[in-house]
Structure formats: C-alpha cells, structure tokens
Short mmCIF file of C-alpha atoms and ligand atoms in Angstrom, two decimals:
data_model
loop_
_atom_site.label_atom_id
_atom_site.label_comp_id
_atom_site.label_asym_id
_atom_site.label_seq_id
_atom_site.Cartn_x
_atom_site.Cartn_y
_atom_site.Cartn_z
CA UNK I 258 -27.13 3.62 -10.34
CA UNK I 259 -26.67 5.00 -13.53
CA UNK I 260 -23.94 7.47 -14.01
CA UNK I 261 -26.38 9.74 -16.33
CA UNK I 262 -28.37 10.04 -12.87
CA UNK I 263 -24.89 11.38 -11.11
CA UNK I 264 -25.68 14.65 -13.69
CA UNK I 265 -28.23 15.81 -11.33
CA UNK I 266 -25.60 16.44 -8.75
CA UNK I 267 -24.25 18.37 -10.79
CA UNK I 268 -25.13 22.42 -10.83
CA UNK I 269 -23.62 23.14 -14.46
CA UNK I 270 -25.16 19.91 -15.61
CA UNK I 271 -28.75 21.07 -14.46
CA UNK I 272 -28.31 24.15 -16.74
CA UNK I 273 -30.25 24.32 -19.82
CA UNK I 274 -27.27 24.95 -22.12
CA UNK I 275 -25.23 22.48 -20.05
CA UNK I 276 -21.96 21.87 -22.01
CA UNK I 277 -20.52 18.57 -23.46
CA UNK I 278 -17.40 19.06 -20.50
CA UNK I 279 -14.73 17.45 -22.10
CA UNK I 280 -11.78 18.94 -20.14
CA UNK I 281 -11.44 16.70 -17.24
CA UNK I 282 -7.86 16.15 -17.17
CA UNK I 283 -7.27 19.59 -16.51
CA UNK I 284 -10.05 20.63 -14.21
CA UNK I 285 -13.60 18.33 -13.12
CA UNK I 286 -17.03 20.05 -12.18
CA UNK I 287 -18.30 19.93 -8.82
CA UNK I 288 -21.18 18.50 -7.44
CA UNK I 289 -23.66 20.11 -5.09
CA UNK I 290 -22.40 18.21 -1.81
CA UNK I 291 -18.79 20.16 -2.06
CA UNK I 292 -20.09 23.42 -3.60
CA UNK I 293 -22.77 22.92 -0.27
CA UNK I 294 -19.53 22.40 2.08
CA UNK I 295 -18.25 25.71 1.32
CA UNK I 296 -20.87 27.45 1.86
CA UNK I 297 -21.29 26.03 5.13
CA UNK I 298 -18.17 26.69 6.54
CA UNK I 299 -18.13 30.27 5.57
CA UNK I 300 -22.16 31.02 6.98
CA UNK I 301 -22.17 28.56 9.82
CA UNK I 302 -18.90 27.99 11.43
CA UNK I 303 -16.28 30.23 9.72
CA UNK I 304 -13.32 29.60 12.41
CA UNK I 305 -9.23 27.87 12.72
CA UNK I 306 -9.47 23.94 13.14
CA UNK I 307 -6.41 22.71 14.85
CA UNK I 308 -5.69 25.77 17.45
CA UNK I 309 -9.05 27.43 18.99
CA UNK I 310 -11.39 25.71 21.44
CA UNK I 311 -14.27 27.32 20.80
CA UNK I 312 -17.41 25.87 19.36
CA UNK I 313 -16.43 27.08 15.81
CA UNK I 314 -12.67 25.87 16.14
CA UNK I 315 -13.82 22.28 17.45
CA UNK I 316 -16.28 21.69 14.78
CA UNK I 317 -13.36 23.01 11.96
CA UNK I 318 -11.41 20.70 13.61
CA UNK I 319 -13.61 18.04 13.41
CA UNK I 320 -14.58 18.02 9.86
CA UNK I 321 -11.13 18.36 8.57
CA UNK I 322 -10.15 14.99 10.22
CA UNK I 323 -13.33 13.24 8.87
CA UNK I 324 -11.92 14.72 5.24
CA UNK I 325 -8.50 13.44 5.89
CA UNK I 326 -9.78 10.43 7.09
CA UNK I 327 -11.88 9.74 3.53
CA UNK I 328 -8.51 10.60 1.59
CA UNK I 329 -6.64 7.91 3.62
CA UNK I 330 -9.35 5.55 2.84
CA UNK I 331 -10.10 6.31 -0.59
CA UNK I 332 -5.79 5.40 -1.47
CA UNK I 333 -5.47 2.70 1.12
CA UNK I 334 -3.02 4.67 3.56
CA UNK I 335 -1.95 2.90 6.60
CA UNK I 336 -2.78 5.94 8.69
CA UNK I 337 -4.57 9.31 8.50
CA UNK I 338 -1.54 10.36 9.66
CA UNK I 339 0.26 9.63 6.01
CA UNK I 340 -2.31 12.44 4.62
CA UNK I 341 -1.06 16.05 4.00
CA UNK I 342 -3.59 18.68 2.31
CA UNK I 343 -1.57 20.66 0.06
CA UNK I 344 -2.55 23.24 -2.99
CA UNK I 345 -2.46 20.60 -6.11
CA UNK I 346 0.34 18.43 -7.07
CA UNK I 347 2.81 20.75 -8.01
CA UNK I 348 2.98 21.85 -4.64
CA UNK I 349 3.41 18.35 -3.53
CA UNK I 350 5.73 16.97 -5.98
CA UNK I 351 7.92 20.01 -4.72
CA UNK I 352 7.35 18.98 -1.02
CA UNK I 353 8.81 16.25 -1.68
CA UNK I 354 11.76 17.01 -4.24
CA UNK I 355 12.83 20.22 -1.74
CA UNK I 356 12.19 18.69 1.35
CA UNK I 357 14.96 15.62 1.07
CA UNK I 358 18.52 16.33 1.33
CA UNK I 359 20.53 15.44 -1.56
CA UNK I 360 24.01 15.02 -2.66
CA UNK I 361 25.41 16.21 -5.74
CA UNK I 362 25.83 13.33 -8.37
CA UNK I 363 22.29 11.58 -7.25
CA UNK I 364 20.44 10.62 -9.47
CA UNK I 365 16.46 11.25 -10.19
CA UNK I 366 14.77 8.96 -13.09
CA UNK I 367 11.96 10.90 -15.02
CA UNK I 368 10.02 9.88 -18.25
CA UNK I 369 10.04 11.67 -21.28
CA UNK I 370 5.70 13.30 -21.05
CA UNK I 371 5.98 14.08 -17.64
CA UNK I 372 3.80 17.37 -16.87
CA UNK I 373 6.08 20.34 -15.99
CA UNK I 374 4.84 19.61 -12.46
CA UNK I 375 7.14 16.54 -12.29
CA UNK I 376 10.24 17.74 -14.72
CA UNK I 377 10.39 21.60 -13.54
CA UNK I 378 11.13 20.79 -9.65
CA UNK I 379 14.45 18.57 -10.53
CA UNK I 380 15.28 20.26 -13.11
CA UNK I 381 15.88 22.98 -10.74
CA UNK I 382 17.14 20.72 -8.18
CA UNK I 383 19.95 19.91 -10.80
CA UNK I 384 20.74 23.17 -11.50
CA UNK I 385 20.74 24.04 -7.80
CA UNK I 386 22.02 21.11 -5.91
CA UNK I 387 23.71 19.38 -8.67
CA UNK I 388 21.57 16.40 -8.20
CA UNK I 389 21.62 14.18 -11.75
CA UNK I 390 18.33 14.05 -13.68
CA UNK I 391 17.96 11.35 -16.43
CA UNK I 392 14.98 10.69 -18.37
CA UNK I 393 13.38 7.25 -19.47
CA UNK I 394 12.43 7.25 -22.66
CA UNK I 395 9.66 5.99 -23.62
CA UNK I 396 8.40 3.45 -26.65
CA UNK I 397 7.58 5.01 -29.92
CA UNK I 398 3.68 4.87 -29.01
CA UNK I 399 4.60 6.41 -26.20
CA UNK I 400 4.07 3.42 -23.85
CA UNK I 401 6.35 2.59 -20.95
CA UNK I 402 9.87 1.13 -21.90
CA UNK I 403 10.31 -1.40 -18.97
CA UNK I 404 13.68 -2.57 -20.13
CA UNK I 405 15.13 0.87 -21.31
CA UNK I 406 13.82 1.71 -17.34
CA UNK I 407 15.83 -1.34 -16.01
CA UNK I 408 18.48 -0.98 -17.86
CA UNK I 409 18.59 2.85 -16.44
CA UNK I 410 18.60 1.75 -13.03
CA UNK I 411 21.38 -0.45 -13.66
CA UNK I 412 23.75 2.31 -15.14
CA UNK I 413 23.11 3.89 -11.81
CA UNK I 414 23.56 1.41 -9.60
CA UNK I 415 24.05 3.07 -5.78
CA UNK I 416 23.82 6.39 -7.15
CA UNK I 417 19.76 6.00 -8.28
CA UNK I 418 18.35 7.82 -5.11
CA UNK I 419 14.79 8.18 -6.27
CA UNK I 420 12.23 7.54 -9.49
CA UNK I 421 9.48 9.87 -10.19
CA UNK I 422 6.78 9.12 -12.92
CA UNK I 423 3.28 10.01 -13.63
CA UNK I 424 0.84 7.37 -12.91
CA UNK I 425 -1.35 8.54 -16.05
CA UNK I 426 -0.03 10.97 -18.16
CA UNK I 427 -2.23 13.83 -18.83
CA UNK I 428 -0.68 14.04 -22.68
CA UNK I 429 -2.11 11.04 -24.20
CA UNK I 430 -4.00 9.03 -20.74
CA UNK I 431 -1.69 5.90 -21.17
CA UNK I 432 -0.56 4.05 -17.42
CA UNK I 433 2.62 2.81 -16.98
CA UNK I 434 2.64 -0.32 -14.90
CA UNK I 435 3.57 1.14 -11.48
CA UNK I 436 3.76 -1.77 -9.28
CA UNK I 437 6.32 -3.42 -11.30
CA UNK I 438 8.56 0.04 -11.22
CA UNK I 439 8.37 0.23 -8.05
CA UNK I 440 9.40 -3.25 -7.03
CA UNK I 441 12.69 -2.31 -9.76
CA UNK I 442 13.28 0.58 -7.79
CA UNK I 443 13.30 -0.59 -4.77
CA UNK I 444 15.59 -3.27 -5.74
CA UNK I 445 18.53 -0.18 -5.81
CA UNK I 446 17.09 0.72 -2.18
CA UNK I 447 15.80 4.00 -4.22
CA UNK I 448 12.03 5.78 -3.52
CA UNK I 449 10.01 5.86 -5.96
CA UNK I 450 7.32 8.84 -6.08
CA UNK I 451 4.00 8.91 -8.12
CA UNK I 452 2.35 12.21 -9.99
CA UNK I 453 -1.12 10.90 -9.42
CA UNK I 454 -2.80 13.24 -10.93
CA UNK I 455 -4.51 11.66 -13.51
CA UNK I 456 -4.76 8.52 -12.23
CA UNK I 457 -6.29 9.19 -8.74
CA UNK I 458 -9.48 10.46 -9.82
CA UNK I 459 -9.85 7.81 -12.22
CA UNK I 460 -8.79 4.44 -11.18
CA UNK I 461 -8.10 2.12 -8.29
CA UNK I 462 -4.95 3.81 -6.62
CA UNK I 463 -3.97 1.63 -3.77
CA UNK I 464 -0.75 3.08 -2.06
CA UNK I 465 0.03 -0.04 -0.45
CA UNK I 466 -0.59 -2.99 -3.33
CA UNK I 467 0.86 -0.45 -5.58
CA UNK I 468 3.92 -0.45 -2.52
CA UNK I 469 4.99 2.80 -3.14
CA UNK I 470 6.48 5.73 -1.36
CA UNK I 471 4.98 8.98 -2.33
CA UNK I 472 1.99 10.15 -4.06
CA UNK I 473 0.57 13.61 -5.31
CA UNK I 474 -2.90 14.55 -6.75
CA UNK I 475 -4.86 16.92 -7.52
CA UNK I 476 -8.18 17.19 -5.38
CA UNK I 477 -9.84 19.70 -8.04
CA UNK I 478 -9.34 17.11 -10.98
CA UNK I 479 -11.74 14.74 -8.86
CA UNK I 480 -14.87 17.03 -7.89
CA UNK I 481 -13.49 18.47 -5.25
CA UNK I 482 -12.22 22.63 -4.76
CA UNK I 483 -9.85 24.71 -6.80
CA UNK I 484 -6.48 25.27 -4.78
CA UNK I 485 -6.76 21.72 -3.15
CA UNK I 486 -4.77 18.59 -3.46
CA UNK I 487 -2.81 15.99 -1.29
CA UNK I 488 0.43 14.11 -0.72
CA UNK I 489 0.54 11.00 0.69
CA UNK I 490 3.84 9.46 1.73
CA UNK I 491 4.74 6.23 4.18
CA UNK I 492 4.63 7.41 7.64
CA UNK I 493 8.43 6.71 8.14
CA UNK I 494 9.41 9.13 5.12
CA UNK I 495 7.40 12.03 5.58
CA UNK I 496 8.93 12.21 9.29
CA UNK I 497 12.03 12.51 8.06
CA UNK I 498 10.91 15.18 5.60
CA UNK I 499 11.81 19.01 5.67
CA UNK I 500 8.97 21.15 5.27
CA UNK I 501 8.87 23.67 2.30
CA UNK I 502 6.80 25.95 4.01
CA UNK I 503 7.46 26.41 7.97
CA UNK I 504 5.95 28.96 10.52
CA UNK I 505 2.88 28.35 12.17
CA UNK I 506 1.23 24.91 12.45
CA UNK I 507 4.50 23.39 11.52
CA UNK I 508 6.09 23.48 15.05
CA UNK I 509 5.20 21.82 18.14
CA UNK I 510 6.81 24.58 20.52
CA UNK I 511 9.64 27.01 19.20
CA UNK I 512 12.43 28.96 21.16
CA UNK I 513 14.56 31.41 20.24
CA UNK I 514 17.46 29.77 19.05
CA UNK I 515 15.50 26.38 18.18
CA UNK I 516 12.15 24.51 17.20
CA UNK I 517 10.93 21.04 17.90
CA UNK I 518 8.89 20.33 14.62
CA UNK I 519 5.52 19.11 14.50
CA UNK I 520 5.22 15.27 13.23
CA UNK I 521 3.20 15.14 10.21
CA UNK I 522 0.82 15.87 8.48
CA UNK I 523 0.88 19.34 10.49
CA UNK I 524 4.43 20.05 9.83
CA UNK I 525 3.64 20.28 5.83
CA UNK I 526 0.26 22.32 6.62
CA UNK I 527 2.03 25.93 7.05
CA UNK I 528 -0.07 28.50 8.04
CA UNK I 529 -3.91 29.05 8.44
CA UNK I 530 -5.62 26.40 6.40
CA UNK I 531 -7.62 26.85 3.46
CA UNK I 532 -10.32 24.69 6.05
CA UNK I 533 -13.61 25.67 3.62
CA UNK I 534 -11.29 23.68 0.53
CA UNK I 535 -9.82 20.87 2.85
CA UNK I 536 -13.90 19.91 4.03
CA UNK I 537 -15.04 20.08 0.44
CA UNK I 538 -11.78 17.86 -0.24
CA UNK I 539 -13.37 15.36 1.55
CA UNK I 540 -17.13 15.83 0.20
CA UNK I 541 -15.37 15.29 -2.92
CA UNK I 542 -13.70 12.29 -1.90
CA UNK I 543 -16.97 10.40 -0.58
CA UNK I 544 -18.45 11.08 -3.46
CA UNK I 545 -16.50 9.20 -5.20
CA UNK I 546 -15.91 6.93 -2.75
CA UNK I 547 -19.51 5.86 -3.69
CA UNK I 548 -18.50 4.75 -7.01
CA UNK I 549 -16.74 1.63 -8.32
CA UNK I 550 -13.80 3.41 -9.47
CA UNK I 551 -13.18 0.13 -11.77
CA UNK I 552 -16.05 1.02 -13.66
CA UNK I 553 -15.35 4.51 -14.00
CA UNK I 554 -12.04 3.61 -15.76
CA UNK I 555 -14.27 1.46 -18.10
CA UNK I 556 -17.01 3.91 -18.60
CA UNK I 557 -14.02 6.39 -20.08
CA UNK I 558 -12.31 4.26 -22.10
CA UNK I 559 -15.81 3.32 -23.78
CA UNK I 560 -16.51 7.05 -23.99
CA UNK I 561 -12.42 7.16 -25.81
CA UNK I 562 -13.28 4.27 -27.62
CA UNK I 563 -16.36 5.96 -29.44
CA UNK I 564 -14.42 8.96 -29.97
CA UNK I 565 -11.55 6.78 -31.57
CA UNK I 566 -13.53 4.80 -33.63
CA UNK I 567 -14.99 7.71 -35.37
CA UNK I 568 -11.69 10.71 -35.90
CA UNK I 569 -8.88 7.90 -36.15
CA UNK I 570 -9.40 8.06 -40.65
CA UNK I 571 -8.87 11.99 -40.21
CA UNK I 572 -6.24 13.75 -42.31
CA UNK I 573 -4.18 15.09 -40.98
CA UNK I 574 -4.67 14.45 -37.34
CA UNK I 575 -3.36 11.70 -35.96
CA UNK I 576 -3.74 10.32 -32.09
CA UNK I 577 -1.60 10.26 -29.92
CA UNK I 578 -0.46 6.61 -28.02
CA UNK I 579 -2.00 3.46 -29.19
CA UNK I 580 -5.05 3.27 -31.45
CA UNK I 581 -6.51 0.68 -28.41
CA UNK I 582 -8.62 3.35 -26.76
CA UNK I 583 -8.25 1.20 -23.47
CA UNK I 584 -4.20 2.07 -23.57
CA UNK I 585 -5.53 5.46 -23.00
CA UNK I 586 -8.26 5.27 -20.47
CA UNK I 587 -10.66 8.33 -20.87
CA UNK I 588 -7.94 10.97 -22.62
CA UNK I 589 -8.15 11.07 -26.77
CA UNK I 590 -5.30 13.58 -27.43
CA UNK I 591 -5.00 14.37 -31.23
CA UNK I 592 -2.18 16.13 -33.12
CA UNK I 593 -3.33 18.79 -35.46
CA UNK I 594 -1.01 19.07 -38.09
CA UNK I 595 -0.84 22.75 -39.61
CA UNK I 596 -4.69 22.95 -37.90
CA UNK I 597 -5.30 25.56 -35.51
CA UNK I 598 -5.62 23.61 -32.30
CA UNK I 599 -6.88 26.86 -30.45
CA UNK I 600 -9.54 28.08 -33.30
CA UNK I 601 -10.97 24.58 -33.24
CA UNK I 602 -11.32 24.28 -29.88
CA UNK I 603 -13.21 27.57 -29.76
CA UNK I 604 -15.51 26.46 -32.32
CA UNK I 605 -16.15 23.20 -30.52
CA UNK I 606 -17.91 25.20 -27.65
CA UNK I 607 -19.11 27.87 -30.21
CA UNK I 608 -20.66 25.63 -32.34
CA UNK I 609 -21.93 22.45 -30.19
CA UNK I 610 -21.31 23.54 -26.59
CA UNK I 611 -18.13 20.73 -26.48
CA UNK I 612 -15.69 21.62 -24.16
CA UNK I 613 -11.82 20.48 -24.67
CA UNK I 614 -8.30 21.66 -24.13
CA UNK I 615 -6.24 22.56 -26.57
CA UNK I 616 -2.33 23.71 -26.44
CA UNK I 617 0.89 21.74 -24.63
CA UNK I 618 -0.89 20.60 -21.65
CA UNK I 619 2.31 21.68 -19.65
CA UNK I 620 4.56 19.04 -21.23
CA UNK I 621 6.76 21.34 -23.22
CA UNK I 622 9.16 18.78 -23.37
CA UNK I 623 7.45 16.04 -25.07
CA UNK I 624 6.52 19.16 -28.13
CA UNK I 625 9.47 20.86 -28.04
CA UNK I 626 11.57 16.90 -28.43
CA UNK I 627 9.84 16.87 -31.21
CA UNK I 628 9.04 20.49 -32.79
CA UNK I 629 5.59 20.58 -32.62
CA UNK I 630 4.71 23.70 -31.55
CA UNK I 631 1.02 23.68 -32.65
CA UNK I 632 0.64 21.50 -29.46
CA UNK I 633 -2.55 18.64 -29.37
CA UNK I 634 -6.26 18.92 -28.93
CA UNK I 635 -7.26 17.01 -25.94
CA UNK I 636 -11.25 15.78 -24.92
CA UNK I 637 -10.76 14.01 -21.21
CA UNK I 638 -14.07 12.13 -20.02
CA UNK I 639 -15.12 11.82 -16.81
CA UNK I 640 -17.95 9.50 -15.57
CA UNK I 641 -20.79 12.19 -15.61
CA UNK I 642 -19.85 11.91 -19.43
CA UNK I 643 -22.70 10.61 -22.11
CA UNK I 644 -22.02 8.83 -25.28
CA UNK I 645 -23.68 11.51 -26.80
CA UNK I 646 -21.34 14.12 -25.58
CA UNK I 647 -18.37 11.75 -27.28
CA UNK I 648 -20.49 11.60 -30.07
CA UNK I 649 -21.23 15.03 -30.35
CA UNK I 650 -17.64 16.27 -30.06
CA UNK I 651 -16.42 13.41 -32.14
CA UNK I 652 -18.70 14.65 -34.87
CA UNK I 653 -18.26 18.19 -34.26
CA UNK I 654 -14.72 17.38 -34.74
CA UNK I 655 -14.70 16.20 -37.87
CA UNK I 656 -17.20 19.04 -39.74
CA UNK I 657 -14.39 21.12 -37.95
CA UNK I 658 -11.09 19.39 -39.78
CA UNK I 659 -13.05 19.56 -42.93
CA UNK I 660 -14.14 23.21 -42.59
CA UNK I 661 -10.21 24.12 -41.45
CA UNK I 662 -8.61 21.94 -44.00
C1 PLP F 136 0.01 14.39 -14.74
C2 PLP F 136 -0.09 15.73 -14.08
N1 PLP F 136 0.81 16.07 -13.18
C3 PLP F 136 0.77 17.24 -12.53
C4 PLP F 136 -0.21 18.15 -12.79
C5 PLP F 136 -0.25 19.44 -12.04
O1 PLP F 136 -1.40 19.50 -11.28
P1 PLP F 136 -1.77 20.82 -10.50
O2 PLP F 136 -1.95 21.87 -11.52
O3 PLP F 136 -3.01 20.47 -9.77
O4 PLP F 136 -0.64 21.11 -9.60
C6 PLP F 136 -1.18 17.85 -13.74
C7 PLP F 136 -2.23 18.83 -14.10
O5 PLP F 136 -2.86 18.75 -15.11
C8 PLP F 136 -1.12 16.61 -14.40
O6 PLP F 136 -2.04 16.26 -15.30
#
C-alpha cells in the first residue's frame, strides 16, 4: 500500500484544486470513514450512550466502547478503562494539572517550547496554589538538555512532584527522549506527564515501554473530529484524580449532602457526550491503526528532508533545530527574519495552492525569550503528503523570499 493511494480516502484530496496541506501540526484532514461516522450517528441512531436502554442508546453505547477500545490499543494502555475522551489536549493537560492536590512550594519541571497548552495551566497553578514552576532549558539547537534536566531534578530533590514535557514539540518537530525522563523522574518518586500531541499521530507511542504516567493528544491532529482528544493515565492515578468538570455522568449515585463518584473514565466525561466526535475518534484511530506508524515517521522526515535540502542556503531564513531533517521528524519551521511570515504564507496558497502555518504556534515563550515577534513559518507533513507537495512548497518558498527580499 502506497500512501499516495491513502489520498483517495481523502474528500479534499479528491478535489480538483486539492491543496499541497502542509499544516498538519495544527490540524489533519479527514478521511471518508470518520466524516461517514458522523453522519451516521446523527441520521441513523442520534441518541445518549451510557444512560438510555433503548435501541438508539445501546447502539451509542456500543460504538463508543469499540472507539475507546481502538485508543487503548493504538497507545498500549493496560485497560480501556485508562481512556478518557476529552476536547483536545489542553483540556487534558488541565485535567490533570487541576485535578491533583498540591502543596505550595511543589515543584512542576517544564521545557523552554512547550505549547501554551502545557506552560499556561501551571503557570496559573503557581499563581493560584503557589505550586513552583521551573523550566528546563533546552540546548542551543533546541534539543533536549538531559543533564541540565538531571541536574534540575536534583536541586529539587523531595520537593519535584511532577515533570511535564511535550513528546514532539509542535515549534520545530524535535523528540526528546521520553523513556529516559521518565525513568529520572521517577527516580524522585515524581509523575511525569506527556503533551502528546505531536507525537501521537505520528510515531510509535507506547504508554507502557515509554512507562509513563499521563498522556494528552489531540484526536483532530490524527484524522479524526474537531473538538476531540484523549487522556490516558495509569489506572491507579486517574482514580485518585478530581474531576474538572462534575455533574452528570461523573457520579455513580448523589445525595444531598454527598456523592459517591464514578470510577473512571466516566468521572472525567461530564455531561452529555459529544458521542457523533467520540465514534469518529475511533474511525480515526483504526485508520491509522492500519498503518506502520514507523514508516509514517520516516515518510515525514523524507518529505522534511527534501524541503531542507532545498531552503537551508536562504537568506535570511534560517531553520529552526538541527539541520538533520530526521531531528525534526515531519515539521520544517523557518525563521523569517524582517519577512512577512503572514504575507508569505498567503501567497503560498495564492500562488501554488501550499498550505502552511505561519505566526507563534502558541509558544509565546520560546519568541518572546528571544524577541522575535515576527514568529516562524511552519510546513508539517503528514503521510497523505507527496514529494511533490514538499517540492512544490519548497520551491514556492524560495521565488517567495526572493520576491519579499
Ligand atoms: C505540542 C502541543 N501541545 C498542545 C497543543 C494543544 O492542542 P489542542 O489545541 O488540541 O488542545 C498543541 C496544538 O497544536 C500542540 O502542538
């Protein structure tokens, strides 16, 4: 199977004036199977899984465990059980910061290009709850700093309480070696929580050999609905979690002066369900539960690669990360100089159809450190991506620095 076959799937693909989609990172396209799943639910069996009997409630019911049950495959959870649907991964990276009860003086280890997503939420819990927040900083390509991490943990000592990094970061597409953090964490009997946002939909993520304790992603960044994600977390942990959201669902039986709470995932599911999003969830995730999500990886970073190979001479752009394009798996984020990011990226669709983001990707932080303010232009790949789409843009690119120079 060739992945320029997966395109059929693929309604915006089919069109005639089909883009070059280079904006993965922040959003992926959907193939027929989900955008079919929706539909479904809505004309043939628009009803509440998890409370009514009826014929429409039972089959609801039914299809949202078969979803759940793909997630817990697809991440190697021990139990369906360890699966929560939630909106994206904001809303579960605050599930999990709000729903543990700190002390003041903890401390929280971040790195320095986290996505707002995994900075805003302790940021506020250390302006709320007084909880510590200290960031890792990174090496100057912007790789992971395993010592400067180590040495972090050490300063802390008893007081580290948990470490939250993203997997992948959606600012330049460089990993940080996860495993080994979270071995180093758990050597201070700290948890260690992964943003896997961008690294969910386009690697191996395997909760257990990675043997860590909480995960987030984003269910629309792989094929699946808008307003979907999930958390994962070890059985053990997410029981003792408080729910952000509680009401309906989120109970087993309630009094008037007390509740018995639901054991999870129900007691993180608030409300009525967004059911039509958490059955495309799992359309999504069987789709790409047919592919070998090793070769995915590679397929990107030879898409980067290409890209690399011909905008790295550019004045007076410069790449962010390594030059390797396989430090940066499928996510070519270039700095623009006095260039305007924005106009450029607008000509890239005018012009040649090529998709791409362009702006601070919601890591302030990492800009503002440094005063950049015109932000980066970023092209993500996906595996329905062609060489001639990186071509294209990659060409496009440069008649566009030359034309704005
Ligand atoms: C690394 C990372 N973390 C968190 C998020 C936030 O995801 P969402 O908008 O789905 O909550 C993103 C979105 O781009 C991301 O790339």
């Amino acid at each position: 199977m060739s992945y320029s076959e997966l395109r059929e799937d693929f309604p915006t693909l089919r069109q005639e004036d089909a883009p070059a989609y280079l904006d993965n990172a922040c959003v992926t396209l959907k193939p027929d199977s989900v955008i079919k799943s929706i539909s479904d639910y809505y004309s043939m069996y628009p009803g509440c899984g998890g409370r009514s009997v009826h014929r429409y409630g039972t089959q609801v019911s039914r299809l949202v465990s078969n979803s759940r049950k793909s997630v817990a495959d697809f991440i190697n959870a021990k139990s369906v059980n360890e699966v929560v649907f939630s909106r994206n991964t904001t809303h579960s990276i605050n599930q999990i910061a709000k729903g543990i009860t700190w002390q003041p003086g903890d401390v929280i280890i971040t790195g320095d290009r986290e996505h707002n997503s995994n900075l805003v939420p302790w940021l506020q819990l250390a302006e709320e709850q007084g909880i510590e927040h200290i960031i890792v900083k990174s090496n100057e390509d912007n790789t992971f700093n395993l010592e400067n991490f180590e040495q972090l943990c050490d300063d802390h000592g008893e007081r580290l309480k948990m470490v939250s990094l993203s997997h992948v970061g959606n600012l330049d597409g460089i990993d940080i070696p996860i495993a080994k953090i979270a071995e180093i964490t758990h050597r201070y009997d700290a948890l260690i929580a992964v943003d896997g946002a961008q690294s969910a939909p386009h690697m191996n993520v395997d909760v257990q050999a990675l043997d860590i304790d909480f995960l987030s992603f984003s269910i629309h960044k792989m094929c699946g609905p808008s307003g979907m994600g999930g958390l994962w977390g070890r059985y053990e942990l997410l029981d003792e979690l408080r729910s952000i959201q509680s009401g309906g669902q989120t109970v087993e039986t309630a009094h008037y002066d007390s509740v018995k709470w639901a054991a999870p995932p129900a007691r993180f599911e608030g409300g009525l369900g967004n059911f039509a999003g958490m059955i495309a969830s799992g359309k999504a995730i069987e789709y790409l539960s047919e592919l070998n999500m090793d070769d995915v990886h590679e397929h990107e970073i030879k898409l980067n690669a290409i890209i690399t190979k011909r905008i790295k001479h550019l004045e007076p752009i410069e790449i962010i990360g390594p030059e390797d394009a396989s430090k940066r798996g499928g996510i070519c984020s270039i700095l623009m100089g006095d260039l305007p990011s924005h106009d450029i990226a607008l000509l890239l669709d005018e012009a040649a159809g090529v998709m791409v983001r362009s702006g601070q990707h919601c890591v302030h932080s990492w800009f503002n450190s440094r005063g950049i303010e015109n932000g980066s232009l970023r092209a993500s790949a996906y595996f329905y991506n062609t060489e001639e789409e990186a071509k294209l843009f990659a060409d496009t690119f440069c008649e566009a620095v030359e034309a704005f120079s």
